[in-house]
């Protein structure tokens, strides 16, 4: 069995688990309890990843892999999957979409950490606002592209974007992103109904 430091709240872990599910590898992954935090370091995770962040994977051969991008690509190679297009143009587009989805998660997480990980006297609303500006700009770009998205989680770029939108629903429901992004909302309604997405919905 592979071993994965896991968290039901992490959109990056979800990205890995959606890939694993689509690739038929989910049952080969043992999920290890974790409590990743930017200040309170979880030394258990550091056994696999010196950055002490999740996801962190160890293979049967003892190979330690992180971060989510590397793990997803490893799983795809291991299963001889097709989550990464071979055609060069399609591949760059897919990888840029992954960066867009991951970038939403990065920015949303930084905005959240500002108020959950910092003491009140060190919190800065301007920082969180600037991070959420990145989220809204990325959502605008996704809306621009959404009419070309497929409904199946068969591509790393769409999986990353799907996990990012799921994270906004989970932690930033007040953004109400669907109201101003109708094409993205219509796409996500189909995409999020796939068994690999329903099996990995974030929860506390
Ligand atoms: N780029 C990394 C980001 C991983 C990450 O930031 N994970 C969060 C949990 S959602 C974490 O471990 N945070 C603890 C920390 O920042 O030290 C990836 O794609 O895996």
GROMACS .gro file of C-alpha atoms and ligand atoms in nm, residues 7 9-13 15-16 35-41 45 49 51-56 66-71 98 102 105-106 109 113 167, ligand 1:
model
   56
    7UNK     CA    1  -0.709   1.565   0.550
    9UNK     CA    2  -1.057   1.967   0.459
   10UNK     CA    3  -0.765   2.001   0.215
   11UNK     CA    4  -0.841   2.079  -0.149
   12UNK     CA    5  -0.489   1.968  -0.248
   13UNK     CA    6  -0.546   1.630  -0.085
   15UNK     CA    7  -0.707   1.674  -0.595
   16UNK     CA    8  -0.486   1.372  -0.526
   35UNK     CA    9  -0.302   1.809   1.142
   36UNK     CA   10  -0.113   2.035   0.901
   37UNK     CA   11  -0.086   2.395   1.020
   38UNK     CA   12   0.146   2.675   0.905
   39UNK     CA   13   0.258   2.753   1.261
   40UNK     CA   14   0.197   2.438   1.465
   41UNK     CA   15   0.416   2.193   1.277
   45UNK     CA   16   0.391   1.468   0.814
   49UNK     CA   17   0.773   1.589   0.363
   51UNK     CA   18   0.773   2.112   0.457
   52UNK     CA   19   0.518   1.936   0.685
   53UNK     CA   20   0.237   2.005   0.441
   54UNK     CA   21  -0.032   1.773   0.307
   55UNK     CA   22  -0.065   1.589   0.079
   56UNK     CA   23   0.252   1.384   0.132
   66UNK     CA   24   0.504   1.593  -0.252
   67UNK     CA   25   0.341   1.826  -0.337
   68UNK     CA   26  -0.004   1.752  -0.488
   69UNK     CA   27   0.121   1.822  -0.842
   70UNK     CA   28   0.399   1.568  -0.815
   71UNK     CA   29   0.176   1.308  -0.650
   98UNK     CA   30  -0.400   2.324  -1.290
  102UNK     CA   31  -0.414   2.555  -0.736
  105UNK     CA   32  -0.665   2.733  -0.336
  106UNK     CA   33  -0.331   2.897  -0.245
  109UNK     CA   34  -0.593   2.938   0.207
  113UNK     CA   35  -0.490   3.151   0.757
  167UNK     CA   36  -1.301   2.462  -0.158
  205LIG     N1   37   0.153   2.338  -0.310
  205LIG     C1   38   0.113   2.241  -0.211
  205LIG     C2   39   0.028   2.309  -0.103
  205LIG     C3   40   0.002   2.217   0.016
  205LIG     C4   41  -0.060   2.293   0.133
  205LIG     O1   42  -0.040   2.415   0.151
  205LIG     N2   43  -0.137   2.218   0.214
  205LIG     C5   44  -0.192   2.279   0.333
  205LIG     C6   45  -0.320   2.206   0.377
  205LIG     S1   46  -0.454   2.242   0.269
  205LIG     C7   47  -0.093   2.262   0.446
  205LIG     O2   48  -0.036   2.156   0.460
  205LIG     N3   49  -0.073   2.367   0.525
  205LIG     C8   50   0.021   2.367   0.634
  205LIG     C9   51   0.131   2.466   0.614
  205LIG     O3   52   0.112   2.565   0.542
  205LIG     O4   53   0.237   2.446   0.672
  205LIG    C10   54   0.038   2.126  -0.279
  205LIG     O5   55  -0.007   2.144  -0.393
  205LIG     O6   56   0.031   2.014  -0.224
   0.00000   0.00000   0.00000
